[in-house]
Amino acid sequence: MPSPEKPRSLERGVVTATPDVAEPLNLSYLRHLVGNLSGLVHIRSREIFKSRLSEHQLTPKQAVVLEFIANNPGVSQKEIAQGVVTTPAMLVSVLDTLTGRGLVERVTDTEDRRRTCVALTPDGLLALGDIKKSFENVEETLQAESGMTDQEWQTLVTLLRKITERE
Amino acid sequence: MPSPEKPRSLERGVVTATPDVAEPLNLSYLRHLVGNLSGLVHIRSREIFKSRLSEHQLTPKQAVVLEFIANNPGVSQKEIAQGVVTTPAMLVSVLDTLTGRGLVERVTDTEDRRRTCVALTPDGLLALGDIKKSFENVEETLQAESGMTDQEWQTLVTLLRKITERE
DNA sequence: TATTGTTATACTCTATAACTATA
DNA sequence: TATAGTTATAGAGTATAACAATA
């Protein structure tokens, strides 16, 4: 999506379409919506993450859950769901995958047998290093592509956190 | 997700879980990743959008496509797909929905009969006003929740655009 | 009676590949 | 042969409701 606003022909059917270099499209409205822009940034970050998969073959979601468990050993499934903003039901399939690969373990809480505590296995700890590299690669690539300075990047992080850490 | 970093007990199984007000979880790593934060912001914006549906019963994706077509009358499906960052295949079902409700029309390009030009119908134009209100509501709510000043909000938009309008 | 994790269902979205009709 | 749109399919993600075991 290049260059600034430019008036655009309304009768596109008449315009001879240049095959690769398309006429710039009018994005003036969506371009100013944080709700939309954040989605586009997220799509791009997922693309980068997936393009650099190393031996861990995890989806971004699975990686985020693994990372979250690593930071909160023995966390319950309900807490994970709240922490990564998803539903307990959705977590089941993610944890099934992670336990199936031997990266995390589910243990019933001895105090409250309804709760399941989840923690990383030694293999999960190994995979974690790899995943962190992928996450960092996403950040570096995004920043490089955008041409932002380190200070601008920090500002962006700070502002996004104001939304995600409301109240 | 309240308050700043706080050391967290490692043996959660032993902690008596307070039902609603959970112990703050450790998000220190994911909290600094634009790739992750942008996803959380997008989730929140979708929540707000859906909670304020008026008579138009469109998903955020359908609404974005309709908005894009409105800004680019007669645009081809391939161009829409590029503009809203999705695949031509995915667009089919979105456009089927929108045409089914009489909001947009598909017309075969007379110059190149492979192309389909898409444009809003009068009904689509009506729905558009409603959709814009929803989009604006999302922005206002996000800003209000985050407590950002107008200037901070503008900075956020500018920085996000540096990523989405790379090159 | 309420809660945790689970199952089930349905729909949206994503990712591919193959097909058609046009060029 | 290449391109625009479509179809088909499989998997990921989302949203609900209902269920079993436990509190």
Short mmCIF file of C-alpha atoms (C1' of nucleotides) in Angstrom, two decimals:
data_model
loop_
_atom_site.label_atom_id
_atom_site.label_comp_id
_atom_site.label_asym_id
_atom_site.label_seq_id
_atom_site.Cartn_x
_atom_site.Cartn_y
_atom_site.Cartn_z
CA MET A 1 0.00 0.00 0.00
CA PRO A 2 2.10 2.89 -1.26
CA SER A 3 1.88 6.65 -1.55
CA PRO A 4 -0.62 9.15 -0.17
CA GLU A 5 -4.20 9.87 -1.17
CA LYS A 6 -4.84 10.27 -4.88
CA PRO A 7 -8.15 10.77 -6.67
CA ARG A 8 -9.29 7.55 -8.21
CA SER A 9 -11.26 6.91 -11.35
CA LEU A 10 -14.79 5.81 -10.60
CA GLU A 11 -15.31 3.82 -13.80
CA ARG A 12 -12.73 1.13 -13.23
CA GLY A 13 -14.24 -1.13 -15.85
CA VAL A 14 -12.96 1.28 -18.47
CA VAL A 15 -9.47 1.63 -17.07
CA THR A 16 -6.95 -0.72 -18.68
CA ALA A 17 -5.71 -2.65 -15.67
CA THR A 18 -1.92 -2.63 -15.33
CA PRO A 19 -1.15 -6.23 -14.36
CA ASP A 20 1.19 -5.95 -11.38
CA VAL A 21 1.53 -2.31 -10.40
CA ALA A 22 -2.09 -1.60 -9.55
CA GLU A 23 -3.52 1.85 -9.29
CA PRO A 24 -3.32 2.93 -5.63
CA LEU A 25 -6.53 2.13 -3.84
CA ASN A 26 -8.34 4.50 -1.59
CA LEU A 27 -7.88 3.45 2.01
CA SER A 28 -8.30 6.88 3.53
CA TYR A 29 -10.92 5.84 6.04
CA LEU A 30 -9.75 2.42 7.21
CA ARG A 31 -6.24 3.83 7.35
CA HIS A 32 -7.09 5.84 10.43
CA LEU A 33 -8.80 3.18 12.50
CA VAL A 34 -6.78 1.58 15.27
CA GLY A 35 -9.22 -1.34 15.25
CA ASN A 36 -8.38 -2.05 11.63
CA LEU A 37 -4.68 -1.18 11.72
CA SER A 38 -4.08 -3.43 14.72
CA GLY A 39 -5.60 -6.34 12.79
CA LEU A 40 -3.33 -5.71 9.80
CA VAL A 41 -0.27 -5.55 12.04
CA HIS A 42 -1.31 -8.80 13.66
CA ILE A 43 -1.76 -10.49 10.28
CA ARG A 44 1.72 -9.36 9.28
CA SER A 45 3.25 -10.57 12.54
CA ARG A 46 1.66 -14.00 12.05
CA GLU A 47 3.04 -14.17 8.53
CA ILE A 48 6.56 -13.43 9.76
CA PHE A 49 6.25 -15.93 12.61
CA LYS A 50 5.14 -18.68 10.31
CA SER A 51 7.73 -17.95 7.63
CA ARG A 52 10.56 -18.54 10.11
CA LEU A 53 9.34 -21.68 11.83
CA SER A 54 12.32 -23.69 12.93
CA GLU A 55 11.96 -27.16 14.41
CA HIS A 56 9.14 -26.15 16.75
CA GLN A 57 6.14 -26.39 14.48
CA LEU A 58 3.75 -24.38 16.60
CA THR A 59 1.08 -21.94 15.58
CA PRO A 60 1.39 -18.43 17.00
CA LYS A 61 -1.45 -19.23 19.40
CA GLN A 62 0.20 -22.39 20.68
CA ALA A 63 3.48 -20.51 21.08
CA VAL A 64 1.82 -17.73 23.06
CA VAL A 65 0.19 -20.27 25.39
CA LEU A 66 3.49 -22.08 25.90
CA GLU A 67 5.24 -18.80 26.65
CA PHE A 68 2.50 -17.87 29.09
CA ILE A 69 2.77 -21.19 30.93
CA ALA A 70 6.54 -20.77 31.14
CA ASN A 71 6.06 -17.42 32.86
CA ASN A 72 3.41 -18.85 35.18
CA PRO A 73 4.34 -22.42 36.13
CA GLY A 74 1.45 -24.46 37.46
CA VAL A 75 -1.14 -21.97 36.24
CA SER A 76 -4.70 -23.29 35.87
CA GLN A 77 -6.46 -23.52 32.52
CA LYS A 78 -8.95 -20.87 33.44
CA GLU A 79 -6.12 -18.50 34.25
CA ILE A 80 -4.38 -19.26 30.98
CA ALA A 81 -7.58 -18.52 29.10
CA GLN A 82 -7.89 -15.17 30.84
CA GLY A 83 -4.22 -14.41 30.37
CA VAL A 84 -4.12 -14.97 26.62
CA VAL A 85 -7.67 -13.74 26.04
CA THR A 86 -9.45 -16.85 24.84
CA THR A 87 -12.04 -19.31 26.14
CA PRO A 88 -11.37 -22.34 28.36
CA ALA A 89 -12.99 -24.48 25.68
CA MET A 90 -10.57 -23.27 23.06
CA LEU A 91 -7.62 -23.97 25.31
CA VAL A 92 -8.42 -27.67 25.41
CA SER A 93 -7.31 -28.33 21.85
CA VAL A 94 -4.22 -26.15 22.24
CA LEU A 95 -3.17 -27.98 25.41
CA ASP A 96 -3.98 -31.33 23.81
CA THR A 97 -1.48 -30.48 21.09
CA LEU A 98 1.16 -29.23 23.52
CA THR A 99 0.81 -32.22 25.86
CA GLY A 100 0.74 -34.56 22.87
CA ARG A 101 4.16 -33.26 21.90
CA GLY A 102 5.39 -33.59 25.45
CA LEU A 103 5.96 -29.86 25.89
CA VAL A 104 3.61 -29.33 28.86
CA GLU A 105 2.03 -31.47 31.57
CA ARG A 106 -1.40 -31.35 33.13
CA VAL A 107 -1.58 -32.26 36.83
CA THR A 108 -4.74 -32.25 38.91
CA ASP A 109 -4.51 -29.79 41.79
CA THR A 110 -4.30 -31.73 45.07
CA GLU A 111 -6.08 -28.96 46.99
CA ASP A 112 -8.93 -28.46 44.54
CA ARG A 113 -9.43 -31.48 42.35
CA ARG A 114 -11.47 -29.48 39.84
CA ARG A 115 -8.41 -27.46 38.88
CA THR A 116 -5.70 -28.62 36.53
CA CYS A 117 -2.26 -27.15 36.93
CA VAL A 118 -0.20 -26.87 33.77
CA ALA A 119 3.57 -26.60 33.63
CA LEU A 120 6.39 -27.00 31.11
CA THR A 121 8.27 -30.26 30.73
CA PRO A 122 12.06 -30.21 30.16
CA ASP A 123 11.31 -30.57 26.44
CA GLY A 124 8.94 -27.63 26.67
CA LEU A 125 11.68 -25.57 28.25
CA LEU A 126 13.95 -26.42 25.35
CA ALA A 127 11.31 -25.47 22.79
CA LEU A 128 10.78 -22.21 24.61
CA GLY A 129 14.20 -20.85 23.66
CA ASP A 130 13.42 -21.48 20.04
CA ILE A 131 10.03 -19.83 20.31
CA LYS A 132 11.45 -16.74 21.94
CA LYS A 133 13.85 -16.39 19.04
CA SER A 134 10.88 -16.51 16.66
CA PHE A 135 9.02 -13.87 18.67
CA GLU A 136 12.08 -11.64 18.69
CA ASN A 137 12.51 -12.16 14.99
CA VAL A 138 8.95 -10.98 14.44
CA GLU A 139 9.63 -7.80 16.40
CA GLU A 140 12.92 -7.10 14.62
CA THR A 141 11.40 -7.69 11.20
CA LEU A 142 8.36 -5.54 11.90
CA GLN A 143 10.53 -2.70 13.14
CA ALA A 144 12.96 -2.99 10.23
CA GLU A 145 10.14 -3.04 7.67
CA SER A 146 8.51 -0.02 9.22
CA GLY A 147 11.74 1.92 9.52
CA MET A 148 10.89 2.95 13.07
CA THR A 149 13.54 4.16 15.47
CA ASP A 150 13.99 2.33 18.77
CA GLN A 151 12.32 5.22 20.52
CA GLU A 152 9.31 5.14 18.21
CA TRP A 153 9.08 1.39 18.76
CA GLN A 154 9.08 1.86 22.51
CA THR A 155 6.39 4.50 22.21
CA LEU A 156 4.27 2.11 20.15
CA VAL A 157 4.64 -0.61 22.79
CA THR A 158 3.71 1.83 25.54
CA LEU A 159 0.61 3.07 23.72
CA LEU A 160 -0.61 -0.42 22.82
CA ARG A 161 -0.21 -1.43 26.45
CA LYS A 162 -2.48 1.41 27.48
CA ILE A 163 -5.23 -0.38 25.59
CA THR A 164 -4.46 -3.94 26.65
CA GLU A 165 -3.90 -3.07 30.29
CA ARG A 166 -6.90 -0.84 30.75
CA GLU A 167 -8.23 -0.42 34.28
CA MET B 1 -4.80 -7.43 33.70
CA PRO B 2 -4.02 -5.06 36.52
CA SER B 3 -0.96 -3.64 38.24
CA PRO B 4 2.71 -3.96 37.42
CA GLU B 5 5.12 -6.84 37.83
CA LYS B 6 4.91 -8.74 41.10
CA PRO B 7 6.70 -11.92 42.10
CA ARG B 8 4.39 -14.87 41.80
CA SER B 9 4.32 -18.05 43.80
CA LEU B 10 5.64 -20.96 41.79
CA GLU B 11 3.60 -23.64 43.53
CA ARG B 12 0.15 -22.51 42.52
CA GLY B 13 -1.41 -25.82 43.45
CA VAL B 14 -0.86 -24.90 47.05
CA VAL B 15 -2.21 -21.38 46.87
CA THR B 16 -5.84 -21.10 47.86
CA ALA B 17 -7.37 -19.61 44.75
CA THR B 18 -9.42 -16.49 45.37
CA PRO B 19 -12.45 -17.02 43.15
CA ASP B 20 -12.82 -13.80 41.19
CA VAL B 21 -9.90 -11.52 41.98
CA ALA B 22 -7.07 -13.69 40.73
CA GLU B 23 -3.46 -13.21 41.65
CA PRO B 24 -1.83 -11.06 38.94
CA LEU B 25 -0.23 -13.21 36.29
CA ASN B 26 3.21 -12.67 34.90
CA LEU B 27 2.97 -11.23 31.42
CA SER B 28 6.30 -9.45 31.42
CA TYR B 29 7.51 -10.97 28.17
CA LEU B 30 4.42 -11.01 25.98
CA ARG B 31 3.63 -7.54 27.26
CA HIS B 32 6.44 -6.05 25.20
CA LEU B 33 5.75 -7.70 21.87
CA VAL B 34 3.99 -5.60 19.25
CA GLY B 35 3.01 -8.82 17.47
CA ASN B 36 1.12 -9.98 20.54
CA LEU B 37 -0.21 -6.61 21.69
CA SER B 38 -1.64 -5.83 18.25
CA GLY B 39 -3.57 -9.10 18.38
CA LEU B 40 -5.03 -8.27 21.78
CA VAL B 41 -6.07 -4.81 20.61
CA HIS B 42 -7.72 -6.35 17.58
CA ILE B 43 -9.61 -8.87 19.72
CA ARG B 44 -10.86 -6.03 21.89
CA SER B 45 -11.92 -3.95 18.89
CA ARG B 46 -13.89 -6.90 17.51
CA GLU B 47 -15.61 -7.34 20.86
CA ILE B 48 -16.67 -3.70 20.91
CA PHE B 49 -17.82 -3.81 17.29
CA LYS B 50 -19.98 -6.86 17.89
CA SER B 51 -21.44 -5.60 21.16
CA ARG B 52 -22.86 -2.53 19.40
CA LEU B 53 -24.35 -4.14 16.31
CA SER B 54 -27.31 -2.15 15.20
CA GLU B 55 -29.58 -3.32 12.41
CA HIS B 56 -26.70 -4.16 10.07
CA GLN B 57 -25.74 -7.63 11.22
CA LEU B 58 -22.31 -7.75 9.66
CA THR B 59 -19.11 -9.28 10.95
CA PRO B 60 -16.14 -6.93 11.26
CA LYS B 61 -14.64 -8.53 8.16
CA GLN B 62 -17.78 -8.04 6.09
CA ALA B 63 -18.00 -4.45 7.28
CA VAL B 64 -14.38 -3.75 6.33
CA VAL B 65 -14.97 -5.16 2.84
CA LEU B 66 -18.13 -3.08 2.40
CA GLU B 67 -16.29 0.03 3.53
CA PHE B 68 -13.45 -0.73 1.14
CA ILE B 69 -15.83 -1.16 -1.80
CA ALA B 70 -17.52 2.11 -0.91
CA ASN B 71 -14.18 3.89 -1.13
CA ASN B 72 -13.31 2.15 -4.40
CA PRO B 73 -16.46 1.78 -6.51
CA GLY B 74 -16.17 -0.84 -9.24
CA VAL B 75 -13.06 -2.38 -7.72
CA SER B 76 -12.22 -5.95 -8.78
CA GLN B 77 -12.24 -8.85 -6.34
CA LYS B 78 -8.51 -9.32 -6.62
CA GLU B 79 -7.97 -5.70 -5.66
CA ILE B 80 -10.33 -6.02 -2.71
CA ALA B 81 -8.43 -9.06 -1.51
CA GLN B 82 -5.15 -7.15 -1.70
CA GLY B 83 -6.66 -4.08 -0.08
CA VAL B 84 -8.06 -5.81 2.98
CA VAL B 85 -5.24 -8.38 3.16
CA THR B 86 -7.05 -11.64 2.52
CA THR B 87 -7.30 -14.21 -0.26
CA PRO B 88 -9.57 -14.02 -3.32
CA ALA B 89 -11.04 -17.37 -2.26
CA MET B 90 -12.04 -15.98 1.11
CA LEU B 91 -13.68 -13.00 -0.49
CA VAL B 92 -16.17 -15.17 -2.31
CA SER B 93 -18.16 -16.05 0.79
CA VAL B 94 -18.00 -12.49 2.10
CA LEU B 95 -19.29 -11.11 -1.21
CA ASP B 96 -21.92 -13.86 -1.42
CA THR B 97 -23.24 -12.65 1.92
CA LEU B 98 -23.12 -8.98 0.94
CA THR B 99 -24.78 -9.56 -2.46
CA GLY B 100 -27.31 -11.87 -0.83
CA ARG B 101 -28.40 -9.00 1.37
CA GLY B 102 -28.51 -6.65 -1.60
CA LEU B 103 -25.72 -4.43 -0.28
CA VAL B 104 -23.31 -4.84 -3.20
CA GLU B 105 -23.52 -5.87 -6.86
CA ARG B 106 -21.15 -7.90 -9.00
CA VAL B 107 -20.92 -6.84 -12.66
CA THR B 108 -18.68 -8.50 -15.23
CA ASP B 109 -16.16 -6.06 -16.66
CA THR B 110 -17.05 -5.33 -20.30
CA GLU B 111 -13.40 -4.78 -21.25
CA ASP B 112 -12.02 -7.91 -19.60
CA ARG B 113 -14.70 -10.49 -19.04
CA ARG B 114 -12.57 -12.34 -16.50
CA ARG B 115 -12.83 -9.43 -14.08
CA THR B 116 -15.79 -8.74 -11.85
CA CYS B 117 -16.42 -5.20 -10.77
CA VAL B 118 -18.07 -4.76 -7.40
CA ALA B 119 -19.98 -1.69 -6.25
CA LEU B 120 -22.42 -0.68 -3.54
CA THR B 121 -26.16 -0.71 -4.13
CA PRO B 122 -28.35 2.07 -2.71
CA ASP B 123 -29.11 -0.24 0.21
CA GLY B 124 -25.39 -0.77 0.70
CA LEU B 125 -24.88 2.96 0.84
CA LEU B 126 -27.51 3.19 3.54
CA ALA B 127 -25.88 0.41 5.56
CA LEU B 128 -22.55 2.14 5.20
CA GLY B 129 -23.56 5.04 7.39
CA ASP B 130 -24.49 2.63 10.12
CA ILE B 131 -21.24 0.75 9.78
CA LYS B 132 -19.17 3.90 10.00
CA LYS B 133 -20.91 4.74 13.24
CA SER B 134 -19.91 1.32 14.59
CA PHE B 135 -16.30 1.82 13.51
CA GLU B 136 -16.20 5.22 15.13
CA ASN B 137 -17.71 3.80 18.26
CA VAL B 138 -14.93 1.22 18.40
CA GLU B 139 -12.31 3.95 18.19
CA GLU B 140 -13.98 6.13 20.80
CA THR B 141 -14.43 3.24 23.20
CA LEU B 142 -10.86 2.02 22.78
CA GLN B 143 -9.49 5.49 23.39
CA ALA B 144 -11.75 6.08 26.38
CA GLU B 145 -10.84 2.73 27.95
CA SER B 146 -7.16 3.37 27.48
CA GLY B 147 -7.32 6.92 28.80
CA MET B 148 -5.20 8.16 25.92
CA THR B 149 -5.14 11.82 24.96
CA ASP B 150 -6.07 12.78 21.39
CA GLN B 151 -2.43 13.42 20.68
CA GLU B 152 -1.37 10.00 21.95
CA TRP B 153 -4.10 8.44 19.84
CA GLN B 154 -2.84 10.23 16.74
CA THR B 155 0.69 9.08 17.50
CA LEU B 156 -0.55 5.50 17.79
CA VAL B 157 -2.30 5.72 14.42
CA THR B 158 0.83 7.18 12.81
CA LEU B 159 3.10 4.48 14.21
CA LEU B 160 0.75 1.63 13.25
CA ARG B 161 0.58 3.04 9.72
CA LYS B 162 4.36 2.87 9.47
CA ILE B 163 4.00 -0.88 9.75
CA THR B 164 0.97 -1.35 7.50
CA GLU B 165 2.23 1.01 4.79
CA ARG B 166 5.79 -0.26 4.65
CA GLU B 167 7.74 0.27 1.42
"C1'" DT C 1 -25.73 -24.38 43.84
"C1'" DA C 2 -21.45 -22.84 41.64
"C1'" DT C 3 -16.99 -23.81 39.44
"C1'" DT C 4 -13.27 -26.30 36.42
"C1'" DG C 5 -12.40 -28.61 32.72
"C1'" DT C 6 -14.44 -31.05 28.93
"C1'" DT C 7 -17.36 -32.24 24.90
"C1'" DA C 8 -20.16 -30.93 21.12
"C1'" DT C 9 -21.78 -27.88 17.61
"C1'" DA C 10 -21.71 -24.32 14.41
"C1'" DC C 11 -19.72 -20.66 12.21
"C1'" DT C 12 -15.74 -17.63 10.72
"C1'" DC C 13 -11.28 -17.37 9.02
"C1'" DT C 14 -7.07 -19.11 6.83
"C1'" DA C 15 -4.43 -21.69 3.42
"C1'" DT C 16 -4.13 -24.54 -0.74
"C1'" DA C 17 -5.04 -26.64 -4.75
"C1'" DA C 18 -7.68 -27.41 -8.67
"C1'" DC C 19 -11.20 -25.97 -11.88
"C1'" DT C 20 -13.69 -22.50 -15.54
"C1'" DA C 21 -13.77 -18.96 -18.53
"C1'" DT C 22 -11.51 -15.76 -20.39
"C1'" DA C 23 -7.17 -13.31 -22.29
"C1'" DT D 1 0.28 -19.81 -21.11
"C1'" DA D 2 -1.36 -16.82 -17.76
"C1'" DT D 3 -5.06 -14.45 -15.12
"C1'" DA D 4 -9.76 -13.60 -12.40
"C1'" DG D 5 -12.97 -15.69 -10.13
"C1'" DT D 6 -14.78 -19.87 -8.21
"C1'" DT D 7 -15.12 -24.36 -5.85
"C1'" DA D 8 -13.57 -27.64 -2.56
"C1'" DT D 9 -11.25 -29.08 1.40
"C1'" DA D 10 -8.83 -29.11 5.61
"C1'" DG D 11 -7.42 -26.94 9.55
"C1'" DA D 12 -7.34 -22.99 13.01
"C1'" DG D 13 -9.87 -19.83 15.69
"C1'" DT D 14 -14.25 -18.18 17.88
"C1'" DA D 15 -18.65 -18.51 20.40
"C1'" DT D 16 -22.12 -21.19 22.93
"C1'" DA D 17 -24.37 -24.50 25.38
"C1'" DA D 18 -24.41 -28.51 27.98
"C1'" DC D 19 -22.13 -32.06 30.74
"C1'" DA D 20 -19.26 -34.60 34.62
"C1'" DA D 21 -16.60 -34.20 38.55
"C1'" DT D 22 -15.77 -31.53 42.37
"C1'" DA D 23 -16.42 -27.82 45.80
#
